[in-house]
Coordinates of C-alpha atoms and ligand atoms in Angstrom, one line a residue:
Chain A
M12 CA 1.9 -21.7 60.4
L13 CA 4.2 -19.9 58.0
H14 CA 7.5 -18.6 59.2
I15 CA 8.3 -15.5 57.1
Y16 CA 11.7 -13.8 57.0
C17 CA 11.5 -9.9 57.2
P18 CA 14.3 -8.4 55.3
F19 CA 14.1 -5.4 57.6
C20 CA 14.0 -7.1 60.9
R21 CA 16.5 -9.7 59.5
E22 CA 14.6 -12.5 61.4
E23 CA 12.1 -15.2 60.7
R24 CA 8.8 -14.5 62.5
D25 CA 5.6 -16.3 62.7
E26 CA 2.8 -15.7 60.1
E27 CA 0.5 -14.1 62.7
E28 CA 2.9 -10.9 62.9
F29 CA 2.2 -10.3 59.3
S30 CA -0.6 -9.5 57.0
Y31 CA -0.8 -10.4 53.3
A32 CA -1.0 -7.5 50.8
G33 CA -1.8 -9.2 47.5
E34 CA 0.1 -10.1 44.4
A35 CA 3.5 -8.2 43.9
H36 CA 4.9 -6.4 41.0
I37 CA 1.5 -4.9 40.0
Q38 CA 2.4 -1.3 38.8
R39 CA 0.0 1.5 39.1
P40 CA -0.7 2.9 35.6
L41 CA 1.7 5.6 34.7
D42 CA -1.0 7.4 32.8
P43 CA -4.4 6.7 34.3
E44 CA -6.3 9.2 32.0
S45 CA -5.5 7.1 29.0
L46 CA -6.7 3.8 30.4
S47 CA -9.5 1.8 28.7
D48 CA -12.1 0.3 30.9
E49 CA -10.6 -3.1 30.2
E50 CA -7.2 -2.0 31.3
W51 CA -8.5 -0.4 34.5
G52 CA -10.5 -3.6 35.3
D53 CA -7.4 -5.7 34.7
Y54 CA -5.3 -3.6 36.9
L55 CA -7.9 -3.5 39.7
F56 CA -9.3 -7.0 39.9
F57 CA -7.4 -9.5 37.6
R58 CA -4.8 -11.5 39.2
T59 CA -2.6 -14.4 38.3
N60 CA -3.8 -16.5 41.2
A61 CA -0.9 -18.9 40.5
K62 CA -0.9 -22.5 41.4
G63 CA 2.9 -22.9 42.3
I64 CA 5.3 -20.1 42.4
H65 CA 3.7 -16.9 43.4
H66 CA 5.3 -13.3 44.2
E67 CA 3.3 -11.5 46.8
M68 CA 3.5 -8.6 49.1
W69 CA 3.5 -9.0 52.9
Y70 CA 3.1 -6.4 55.7
H71 CA 5.1 -6.9 58.9
I72 CA 2.1 -5.3 60.8
A73 CA 3.1 -6.5 64.3
G74 CA 6.8 -5.6 63.8
C75 CA 8.5 -3.0 61.7
R76 CA 5.3 -2.1 59.8
R77 CA 7.1 -2.3 56.4
Y78 CA 6.2 -3.9 53.2
F79 CA 8.3 -6.5 51.3
N80 CA 7.9 -9.2 48.8
V81 CA 8.1 -12.9 49.2
T82 CA 8.2 -15.7 46.7
R83 CA 6.2 -18.7 47.9
D84 CA 4.9 -21.9 46.4
T85 CA 1.0 -21.6 46.9
L86 CA 0.9 -25.5 46.6
S87 CA 3.6 -26.5 49.0
Y88 CA 3.6 -23.3 51.0
Q89 CA 7.2 -23.3 51.0
I90 CA 8.8 -19.8 51.0
L91 CA 11.6 -19.5 48.7
E92 CA 12.8 -15.9 49.3
S93 CA 12.1 -12.4 50.8
Y94 CA 13.2 -9.5 48.9
L95 CA 12.7 -5.7 48.8
I96 CA 9.8 -4.2 46.9
S97 CA 12.3 -2.4 44.5
Q98 CA 14.0 -5.7 43.6
Q99 CA 13.2 -8.4 41.1
P100 CA 12.6 -12.1 42.3
G101 CA 15.4 -14.4 42.3
V102 CA 13.2 -17.5 41.7
R103 CA 10.6 -17.6 38.9
A104 CA 8.1 -20.0 37.8
K105 CA 9.0 -22.2 34.8
Q106 CA 7.3 -20.9 31.7
T107 CA 4.5 -23.0 30.6
A108 CA 4.1 -23.8 26.8
S109 CA 1.2 -21.4 26.3
A110 CA 2.9 -18.5 28.2
E111 CA 5.9 -18.9 25.9
Q112 CA 3.7 -18.6 23.0
G113 CA 2.6 -15.3 24.5
E114 CA -1.0 -16.5 25.3
Q115 CA -1.0 -16.1 28.9
P116 CA -1.6 -12.3 29.5
N117 CA 1.1 -10.4 31.5
A118 CA 0.7 -10.4 35.2
N119 CA 1.1 -6.7 35.3
Chain B
M4 CA -34.0 -44.9 36.3
K5 CA -35.6 -47.1 38.8
K6 CA -37.6 -44.7 41.2
Y7 CA -36.8 -44.8 45.0
S8 CA -40.0 -45.7 46.7
V9 CA -41.3 -47.4 49.8
F10 CA -42.5 -50.2 47.5
N11 CA -39.0 -50.6 45.9
L12 CA -37.4 -50.4 49.5
F13 CA -39.7 -53.4 50.4
T14 CA -39.1 -55.5 47.3
N15 CA -35.3 -54.9 47.5
A16 CA -35.3 -56.0 51.1
L17 CA -36.5 -59.4 49.8
S18 CA -33.2 -59.8 48.0
Y19 CA -31.2 -58.4 50.9
H20 CA -30.6 -55.0 49.1
E21 CA -28.1 -56.8 46.8
N22 CA -30.0 -55.9 43.6
W23 CA -30.4 -52.2 43.5
Q24 CA -29.8 -50.6 40.2
R25 CA -26.5 -48.6 40.2
A26 CA -27.2 -44.8 40.7
W27 CA -25.4 -43.9 37.5
R28 CA -23.3 -45.6 34.8
S29 CA -19.5 -45.3 34.4
P30 CA -19.3 -44.9 30.7
K31 CA -16.3 -44.5 28.4
P32 CA -16.1 -41.1 27.0
K33 CA -17.3 -40.5 23.4
S34 CA -15.3 -38.6 21.0
D35 CA -17.5 -35.9 20.8
Y36 CA -20.3 -33.9 22.8
D37 CA -22.5 -30.9 22.5
V38 CA -21.5 -29.8 25.9
V39 CA -18.5 -30.9 28.1
I40 CA -18.9 -29.6 31.6
V41 CA -15.5 -29.5 33.5
G42 CA -16.0 -30.2 37.2
G43 CA -18.3 -32.7 38.8
G44 CA -19.1 -30.9 41.9
G45 CA -22.8 -29.9 42.8
H46 CA -22.8 -27.0 40.5
G47 CA -21.5 -28.8 37.5
L48 CA -23.9 -31.9 38.0
A49 CA -26.8 -29.5 38.5
T50 CA -25.9 -27.7 35.3
A51 CA -25.9 -31.1 33.6
Y52 CA -29.2 -32.1 34.9
Y53 CA -31.0 -28.7 33.9
L54 CA -29.2 -28.9 30.4
A55 CA -30.8 -32.3 29.8
K56 CA -34.2 -31.8 31.7
V57 CA -35.1 -28.1 30.8
H58 CA -33.3 -27.7 27.5
G59 CA -33.3 -31.2 26.1
V60 CA -29.4 -31.0 25.5
T61 CA -28.5 -34.6 26.4
N62 CA -25.2 -35.2 24.5
V63 CA -23.4 -33.9 27.5
A64 CA -20.4 -35.1 29.4
V65 CA -19.4 -34.1 33.0
V66 CA -15.5 -34.5 33.3
E67 CA -14.3 -34.8 36.9
K68 CA -10.7 -35.2 37.9
G69 CA -11.5 -36.9 41.3
Y70 CA -14.9 -38.4 42.2
L71 CA -18.4 -36.7 41.9
G72 CA -19.0 -34.1 44.5
G73 CA -15.5 -34.6 46.2
G74 CA -14.5 -31.0 45.9
N75 CA -16.0 -28.0 48.0
T76 CA -19.3 -29.9 47.6
A77 CA -18.0 -32.4 50.0
R78 CA -16.2 -30.1 52.3
N79 CA -18.7 -27.4 53.0
T80 CA -20.8 -26.8 56.2
T81 CA -24.1 -26.8 54.1
I82 CA -25.7 -23.7 55.3
V83 CA -28.5 -22.7 52.9
R84 CA -30.1 -19.1 53.1
S85 CA -31.0 -16.3 50.8
N86 CA -30.7 -13.2 53.0
Y87 CA -28.2 -11.2 50.7
L88 CA -28.3 -7.5 50.7
W89 CA -28.4 -6.4 47.0
D90 CA -31.4 -7.1 44.7
E91 CA -29.2 -8.9 42.2
A92 CA -27.7 -11.4 44.6
A93 CA -30.9 -11.8 46.7
A94 CA -32.9 -12.7 43.6
L95 CA -30.4 -15.5 42.6
Y96 CA -30.1 -17.0 46.0
E97 CA -33.8 -16.8 46.7
F98 CA -34.5 -18.6 43.3
A99 CA -32.1 -21.2 44.6
L100 CA -33.8 -21.5 47.9
K101 CA -37.1 -22.1 46.2
L102 CA -35.7 -24.8 44.3
W103 CA -34.1 -26.5 47.4
E104 CA -37.7 -26.4 48.9
D105 CA -38.9 -29.3 46.7
L106 CA -35.6 -30.7 45.3
S107 CA -36.0 -34.1 47.1
Q108 CA -39.2 -34.6 45.2
E109 CA -37.8 -33.2 41.9
L110 CA -34.8 -35.5 42.1
N111 CA -36.4 -38.5 43.8
F112 CA -33.4 -38.4 46.1
N113 CA -33.6 -37.3 49.8
V114 CA -31.3 -34.3 49.9
M115 CA -32.3 -33.9 53.6
F116 CA -33.0 -30.1 53.2
S117 CA -34.0 -29.0 56.7
Q118 CA -35.3 -25.5 57.1
R119 CA -34.3 -25.1 60.7
G120 CA -33.6 -21.5 60.5
V121 CA -30.4 -19.4 60.4
L122 CA -29.4 -16.7 62.9
N123 CA -26.7 -14.1 62.0
L124 CA -25.6 -12.7 65.3
G125 CA -24.8 -9.0 65.9
H126 CA -22.1 -8.2 68.6
T127 CA -21.7 -4.4 68.0
L128 CA -23.9 -1.4 67.2
Q129 CA -22.7 -1.4 63.7
D130 CA -23.4 -5.2 63.4
M131 CA -27.0 -4.4 64.4
R132 CA -27.3 -1.5 61.9
D133 CA -26.1 -3.8 59.2
I134 CA -28.5 -6.4 60.3
E135 CA -31.4 -4.1 60.2
R136 CA -30.6 -2.7 57.0
R137 CA -30.2 -6.2 55.4
V138 CA -33.3 -7.6 56.9
N139 CA -35.3 -4.6 55.6
A140 CA -33.8 -5.1 52.2
N141 CA -34.7 -8.7 52.2
R142 CA -38.3 -8.1 53.2
L143 CA -38.6 -5.6 50.3
N144 CA -37.4 -8.4 48.1
G145 CA -40.1 -10.7 49.6
I146 CA -37.4 -12.8 51.4
D147 CA -38.3 -13.8 55.0
G148 CA -36.4 -12.1 57.8
E149 CA -36.5 -10.7 61.2
V150 CA -34.5 -8.9 63.7
L151 CA -34.4 -10.6 67.0
T152 CA -33.6 -9.2 70.5
P153 CA -31.2 -11.2 72.7
Q154 CA -34.3 -12.6 74.7
Q155 CA -35.8 -14.1 71.5
I156 CA -32.5 -15.6 70.4
Q157 CA -32.1 -17.2 74.0
E158 CA -35.4 -18.8 73.5
I159 CA -34.4 -20.4 70.2
V160 CA -30.7 -21.3 71.3
P161 CA -30.7 -22.1 75.1
L162 CA -27.1 -22.9 75.0
L163 CA -25.9 -19.6 73.6
N164 CA -24.1 -17.2 76.0
C165 CA -26.4 -14.1 75.9
S166 CA -25.1 -12.6 78.9
P167 CA -24.3 -8.9 78.7
S168 CA -20.9 -9.5 80.3
S169 CA -19.6 -12.1 77.8
R170 CA -16.7 -11.4 75.6
Y171 CA -18.8 -11.2 72.6
P172 CA -22.1 -9.7 73.8
V173 CA -25.1 -10.8 71.7
L174 CA -27.0 -7.4 70.9
G175 CA -29.4 -9.1 68.3
A176 CA -29.5 -11.2 65.3
S177 CA -31.1 -11.6 61.8
W178 CA -33.2 -14.7 61.6
Q179 CA -34.2 -16.4 58.4
P180 CA -36.5 -19.1 59.4
R181 CA -36.5 -20.7 55.8
G182 CA -32.9 -21.1 55.8
G183 CA -31.2 -24.3 57.1
T184 CA -29.0 -27.0 56.0
A185 CA -28.9 -29.9 53.5
R186 CA -27.0 -33.1 53.0
H187 CA -24.0 -32.2 50.9
D188 CA -23.4 -35.5 49.2
A189 CA -27.0 -36.2 48.6
V190 CA -27.3 -33.0 46.4
A191 CA -24.3 -34.1 44.2
W192 CA -25.5 -37.8 44.1
G193 CA -29.2 -36.7 43.3
Y194 CA -28.2 -34.5 40.6
A195 CA -25.7 -37.1 39.1
R196 CA -28.5 -39.8 39.1
G197 CA -31.0 -37.5 37.3
A198 CA -28.6 -36.3 34.9
D199 CA -27.5 -39.8 34.1
S200 CA -31.0 -40.9 33.6
Y201 CA -31.3 -38.3 30.7
G202 CA -28.1 -39.8 29.3
V203 CA -25.5 -37.4 30.5
D204 CA -22.1 -39.3 30.7
L205 CA -20.4 -38.8 34.1
I206 CA -16.8 -39.3 33.6
Q207 CA -14.7 -39.5 36.8
Q208 CA -11.0 -39.7 37.4
T209 CA -10.4 -37.8 34.1
E210 CA -8.4 -34.5 34.5
V211 CA -8.9 -31.6 32.0
T212 CA -5.3 -30.6 31.2
G213 CA -6.1 -28.2 28.1
I214 CA -8.8 -26.3 26.3
R215 CA -8.4 -26.7 22.6
R216 CA -9.3 -23.8 20.3
E217 CA -9.7 -23.1 16.7
N218 CA -10.3 -19.6 15.3
G219 CA -11.1 -18.2 18.7
A220 CA -13.9 -20.8 19.5
V221 CA -13.6 -24.0 21.6
V222 CA -13.3 -27.4 20.0
G223 CA -12.8 -29.6 23.0
V224 CA -10.8 -30.6 25.9
E225 CA -7.5 -32.3 26.4
T226 CA -7.6 -34.8 29.3
N227 CA -5.2 -37.1 30.8
K228 CA -7.0 -40.0 29.1
G229 CA -7.1 -38.3 25.7
F230 CA -8.9 -35.6 23.7
I231 CA -12.8 -35.1 24.0
G232 CA -14.5 -33.0 21.3
A233 CA -17.1 -30.4 22.3
R234 CA -19.0 -27.6 20.8
K235 CA -19.2 -25.8 24.2
V236 CA -17.3 -26.2 27.2
A237 CA -18.6 -25.1 30.6
C238 CA -16.2 -24.7 33.4
V239 CA -17.4 -25.3 36.9
T240 CA -14.2 -25.9 38.8
A241 CA -14.4 -23.7 42.0
G242 CA -10.9 -23.1 43.6
N243 CA -9.2 -24.4 40.3
S244 CA -10.9 -22.0 38.0
G245 CA -7.9 -19.7 37.6
V246 CA -5.9 -22.8 36.5
V247 CA -8.6 -24.0 34.0
A248 CA -8.9 -20.4 32.7
A249 CA -5.3 -20.2 32.0
M250 CA -5.7 -23.3 29.7
A251 CA -7.6 -21.0 27.4
G252 CA -5.3 -18.0 27.9
L253 CA -7.7 -16.2 30.1
R254 CA -7.4 -14.7 33.4
L255 CA -10.2 -14.3 36.1
P256 CA -10.7 -11.9 38.9
V257 CA -10.7 -14.7 41.4
E258 CA -8.1 -15.7 44.0
S259 CA -8.0 -19.2 45.5
R260 CA -7.8 -19.6 49.3
P261 CA -8.3 -22.5 51.8
L262 CA -11.4 -22.3 53.8
Q263 CA -11.6 -24.7 56.8
A264 CA -14.1 -26.5 58.7
L265 CA -14.2 -29.1 61.6
V266 CA -16.6 -31.6 63.2
S267 CA -17.0 -32.9 66.7
E268 CA -17.7 -36.3 68.0
P269 CA -21.5 -37.0 67.8
L270 CA -23.6 -35.5 70.6
K271 CA -27.2 -35.8 71.7
P272 CA -29.3 -33.3 69.9
C273 CA -28.6 -29.8 71.5
L274 CA -28.6 -27.3 68.8
D275 CA -31.6 -27.2 66.3
T276 CA -30.7 -24.3 64.2
V277 CA -27.8 -22.6 62.4
V278 CA -25.9 -20.0 64.4
M279 CA -23.4 -17.6 62.4
S280 CA -21.3 -14.8 63.6
N281 CA -19.4 -12.9 61.1
A282 CA -17.8 -10.8 63.7
V283 CA -16.1 -13.6 65.3
H284 CA -15.5 -15.7 62.3
G285 CA -17.4 -18.7 63.3
Y286 CA -20.6 -20.6 62.5
I287 CA -22.1 -23.8 63.9
S288 CA -24.9 -26.3 63.4
Q289 CA -25.4 -29.9 64.4
S290 CA -25.7 -32.6 61.7
D291 CA -28.5 -35.3 61.9
K292 CA -25.6 -37.7 63.0
G293 CA -25.0 -35.4 66.1
D294 CA -21.7 -33.9 65.1
L295 CA -21.2 -30.2 65.7
V296 CA -20.3 -28.8 62.4
I297 CA -18.2 -25.8 62.8
G298 CA -16.9 -23.5 59.9
A299 CA -13.8 -21.3 60.4
G300 CA -12.8 -18.3 58.3
V301 CA -10.8 -18.1 55.2
D302 CA -6.9 -17.9 55.1
G303 CA -5.4 -14.6 54.8
Y304 CA -3.6 -15.5 51.8
N305 CA -3.8 -17.4 48.4
G306 CA -3.1 -21.2 48.6
Y307 CA -4.0 -24.2 46.9
G308 CA -3.0 -26.7 49.8
Q309 CA -6.2 -28.2 51.0
R310 CA -5.6 -27.7 54.6
G311 CA -5.5 -24.1 55.9
S312 CA -3.6 -22.3 58.7
F313 CA -3.9 -23.7 62.2
N314 CA -4.3 -20.1 63.7
V315 CA -7.4 -19.7 61.7
V316 CA -9.1 -22.7 63.1
E317 CA -7.9 -21.7 66.6
H318 CA -9.6 -18.3 66.5
T319 CA -12.8 -19.9 65.4
V320 CA -12.8 -22.5 68.1
Q321 CA -11.9 -19.8 70.7
A322 CA -15.1 -17.7 69.5
I323 CA -17.3 -20.9 69.5
C324 CA -16.4 -21.6 73.1
E325 CA -17.1 -18.2 74.1
L326 CA -20.6 -18.2 72.6
F327 CA -21.2 -21.8 73.7
P328 CA -19.4 -22.5 77.0
A329 CA -21.0 -25.8 77.1
F330 CA -19.1 -26.9 74.1
S331 CA -15.7 -26.2 75.5
R332 CA -14.9 -29.8 76.4
V333 CA -16.5 -31.4 73.3
R334 CA -13.7 -33.2 71.4
M335 CA -13.2 -32.6 67.7
N336 CA -13.0 -35.5 65.4
R337 CA -11.9 -34.2 62.0
Q338 CA -10.8 -30.8 60.4
W339 CA -10.2 -30.2 56.6
G340 CA -9.9 -27.4 54.1
G341 CA -11.4 -26.8 50.7
I342 CA -9.9 -24.3 48.2
V343 CA -12.5 -21.5 47.6
D344 CA -12.4 -19.1 44.5
T345 CA -13.0 -15.7 46.1
C346 CA -14.2 -12.7 44.0
P347 CA -13.5 -9.0 44.7
D348 CA -17.2 -8.4 45.4
A349 CA -18.0 -11.8 47.1
C350 CA -20.5 -12.6 44.2
P351 CA -20.1 -15.4 41.6
I352 CA -19.1 -15.2 38.1
I353 CA -21.7 -16.9 35.7
S354 CA -20.5 -15.9 32.2
K355 CA -19.6 -16.3 28.7
T356 CA -15.9 -15.6 27.8
S357 CA -14.1 -13.9 25.0
V358 CA -13.6 -17.5 23.7
D359 CA -16.6 -18.6 21.6
G360 CA -18.4 -21.5 23.3
L361 CA -16.4 -21.3 26.6
F362 CA -18.3 -20.4 29.7
F363 CA -17.4 -20.1 33.4
N364 CA -19.5 -20.5 36.5
C365 CA -17.2 -19.8 39.4
G366 CA -16.2 -17.3 42.1
W367 CA -18.8 -18.5 44.6
G368 CA -16.0 -18.5 47.1
T369 CA -17.1 -19.4 50.5
G370 CA -20.7 -19.6 50.0
G371 CA -21.8 -21.3 46.9
F372 CA -23.3 -24.5 48.3
K373 CA -26.6 -22.8 49.2
A374 CA -26.9 -21.7 45.4
T375 CA -26.4 -25.1 43.9
P376 CA -29.8 -25.7 42.3
G377 CA -30.1 -22.1 41.2
S378 CA -26.6 -21.8 39.9
G379 CA -26.9 -25.0 37.8
Y380 CA -30.4 -23.8 36.5
V381 CA -29.3 -20.4 35.4
F382 CA -25.9 -21.7 34.0
A383 CA -27.5 -24.4 31.9
D384 CA -29.8 -21.7 30.5
T385 CA -27.0 -19.5 29.7
V386 CA -24.9 -22.3 28.0
A387 CA -27.9 -23.7 26.0
N388 CA -29.0 -20.3 24.7
N389 CA -25.6 -18.7 24.3
R390 CA -26.7 -15.6 26.3
P391 CA -27.0 -14.8 30.0
H392 CA -30.2 -16.0 31.9
P393 CA -31.9 -12.7 33.4
L394 CA -30.8 -13.8 36.9
A395 CA -27.1 -14.4 35.7
K396 CA -26.8 -11.3 33.7
P397 CA -25.5 -9.0 36.5
F398 CA -22.9 -11.8 37.4
A399 CA -21.1 -11.7 34.0
L400 CA -17.5 -10.9 33.8
D401 CA -18.1 -7.5 32.2
R402 CA -19.0 -6.1 35.6
F403 CA -15.2 -5.9 36.4
Y404 CA -15.0 -3.5 33.5
S405 CA -18.0 -1.5 33.9
G406 CA -17.6 -1.2 37.7
A407 CA -21.1 -2.5 38.4
L408 CA -19.9 -4.7 41.2
I409 CA -22.2 -6.3 43.6
D410 CA -20.7 -5.9 46.9
E411 CA -22.0 -8.7 49.2
H412 CA -19.1 -8.7 51.7
G413 CA -21.4 -8.0 54.5
A414 CA -24.1 -10.5 53.7
A415 CA -21.5 -13.2 52.6
G416 CA -19.5 -12.5 55.7
V417 CA -16.5 -14.7 56.4
A418 CA -17.8 -17.7 54.7
H419 CA -20.9 -19.9 54.1
Ligands
FAD22 C1 -14.9 -25.4 54.5 C2 -15.9 -24.9 53.6 C3 -17.3 -24.6 54.1 C4 -18.3 -24.0 53.3 N1 -19.5 -23.7 53.9 C5 -20.5 -23.3 53.0 C6 -21.7 -23.1 53.5 O1 -22.1 -23.4 54.8 N2 -22.7 -22.7 52.7 C7 -22.6 -22.5 51.4 O2 -23.4 -22.1 50.8 N3 -21.3 -22.7 50.9 C8 -20.3 -23.2 51.6 N4 -19.0 -23.3 51.1 C9 -18.7 -23.0 49.6 C10 -19.2 -24.2 48.9 O3 -18.6 -25.4 49.3 C11 -18.9 -24.0 47.3 O4 -19.2 -22.7 47.0 C12 -19.6 -25.0 46.5 O5 -19.6 -26.3 47.0 C13 -18.9 -24.9 45.1 O6 -19.5 -26.0 44.3 P1 -18.9 -26.4 42.9 O7 -19.6 -27.5 42.4 O8 -18.8 -25.2 42.1 O9 -17.3 -26.7 43.4 P2 -16.8 -28.2 43.7 O10 -17.6 -29.1 44.5 O11 -15.4 -27.8 44.3 O12 -16.6 -28.8 42.3 C14 -15.5 -28.5 41.4 C15 -15.0 -29.8 40.9 O13 -14.2 -29.5 39.8 C16 -13.3 -30.5 39.8 N5 -12.0 -29.9 38.9 C17 -11.1 -29.0 39.2 N6 -10.3 -28.8 38.2 C18 -10.5 -29.9 37.3 C19 -9.9 -30.3 36.0 N7 -8.9 -29.6 35.5 N8 -10.5 -31.4 35.4 C20 -11.6 -31.9 35.8 N9 -12.1 -31.7 37.0 C21 -11.7 -30.6 37.8 C22 -12.8 -30.8 41.2 O14 -12.2 -31.9 41.4 C23 -14.2 -30.5 41.9 O15 -14.8 -31.8 42.1 C24 -17.9 -23.7 52.0 C25 -16.7 -24.1 51.3 C26 -15.8 -24.7 52.2 C27 -14.4 -25.2 51.6
ZN23 ZN1 9.9 -6.5 59.9

C-alpha cells in the first residue's frame, strides 16, 4: 500500500484515499485547430510509461478532492516527492544516452 | 523431433524415462538472422512457430531475457473465450479459439485445452443490457453465446450464491460453452518445441538492451551477450514493450500495470466451469490439480514491480467470498503479479512501425493468453509479408491517429 503525501492536507494518507489521474505535465494543446492527426493522437494516447522515475497526477478523492503531482519510482514504488500542479518536479530521471541525442520524443 | 505417442511412452518406460530427447536445443546465437523475435512468451514463440511452419522463414531467433514462457504467460489465469463485442476483435479472438480447438494435435503436445464454458455474471440491470447486446453481437458473428437466467446458472454452478438477497445479486449471465481454460506452460513449451524442430534458435537468459538502426531500418539487436544481426525485429514483450520501443526511439500508447492472481490449496473437484464477474472484479476456475485459480483486478496506477497492491487482492477475495460462501475458509497458497501492457481501447497492437523492419505485437493487457495461437499466426504473417494480415489490420498503430479505436472495455472487463 502506498502512503501518499497530500500537499493540501499536509499529511501522509493511505493509497485508498486517492485515485490515480495519469501522467503529469501533459499540456492541453494551445491551438487545437492547427493540430495534425499525429499530434492529436500523441496528445491523447501516447505516454512515456516510464520504468523508473515517473511524474504523475493524483486526486485526493476521499479527502480534500484536489489534484497534485507526485514523483514516484515505478519499479521500487518509492515516492520521492509531492508537489503542486503548477510546479516543476525537483527529482528527474537521469537522461539516457538516446534521449540526450534527442531521439526520445518529448513527454509532452 | 521425436513424436510423443503411446508407443514412445512405452519404449521410454523401458529405460526409466531417462533417454527422452530434449524438447528443444540451447544453441549459441548466430551472428545474423532473417528475423529476431524479442520475447519468448507464448505470443513470441507462436510467432516463431508460424513463421517457420506457414511461411518457411526458419532463420529465426527468439531472444528471451529470462526463461521461455516465464512472463505473463506463466502468470495468467488461462481463461480462453472469444465473446468480444466488436467485429474486429471478435474475428481475431474467434480465429484464435478455433486454433485452440486442435492445438494439441497440431503441436503434438497436450496443451490441456478444456472447453468447460465461461460465465460472465451480470449483477445490475445495466450489466444485463450489456450482456444481451454482447451475446447478440456474438451470435451475429457466428460465435456461440447464450444469456442465462439465475436458475440456469445455479444448475451449472451449484456453489454460486444466487439468492436475491446476496450482496451481489446474480441477475443473469452470458455463457460461452466453447470457452474454457488451457495449460499456460504447455502452450509455451509446445510452440517452443515445434519452432525448434523447424530450426528456430531459442536463446534464453539473453536480454535485448538496444535496437540498432541504420538509415531508418533495423539491422539487429544489442544484447547483454553481444550484438545479433537481423533484417527484421519483431517485439513481443508484453509489459516491457514501452521500454523496448524506447530503444528504437518510439513511444507506444500502452501503460504498464501489475495484474494479480492467486491460487488456493488443492481441493476436490467443486467448480467445473469458469465464473467471471466484471462488476466485482473477480474471476475464478479450478485447475486440474484442484487449486482454485482466482484473478484480481489491475492496479490503479502504472508500475513495473511484479507484485501489485494488496488492497486490490483484498477486494477480489471479498467478492469471491460473497459469490461463493463455501470458499470463505479455503486457504490461499500463492499470490503473484504480472506486468500487463494496457491500451486505451483494451485492444492489442499488432503493427509495423515507422522504423523499417521493426514490428510490435503488444497491448494485450489483461487478456492476451486466449489469443496466443491467433496472435502468433497473424503476426507471423504480418512480419513475413511486411504488411498487416487482414485480421491484424484494424489493430495497427495508425488507429490512434485515425481515431478508429476498437473499444472493448466492456468485453475485456477488468482482466482476463
Ligand atoms: C495475473 C494475470 C492474469 C491473466 N489472466 C488472463 C486470462 O485469464 N486470460 C487471458 O487471455 N489473458 C490473461 N492474462 C494476460 C496474458 O497473460 C497476456 O496477455 C499474455 O500472456 C501475453 O503473452 P506474451 O507472450 O505477449 O507476454 P509474456 O508471456 O509476458 O512474454 C513476454 C516476454 O518478453 C520477455 N522480455 C521482455 N523484455 C525483454 C527484453 N528486453 N529482452 C528479451 N526478452 C524480453 C519477458 O521476459 C517475457 O518472457 C493475464 C495476465 C496476468 C498478469
Ligand atoms: Zn488532500
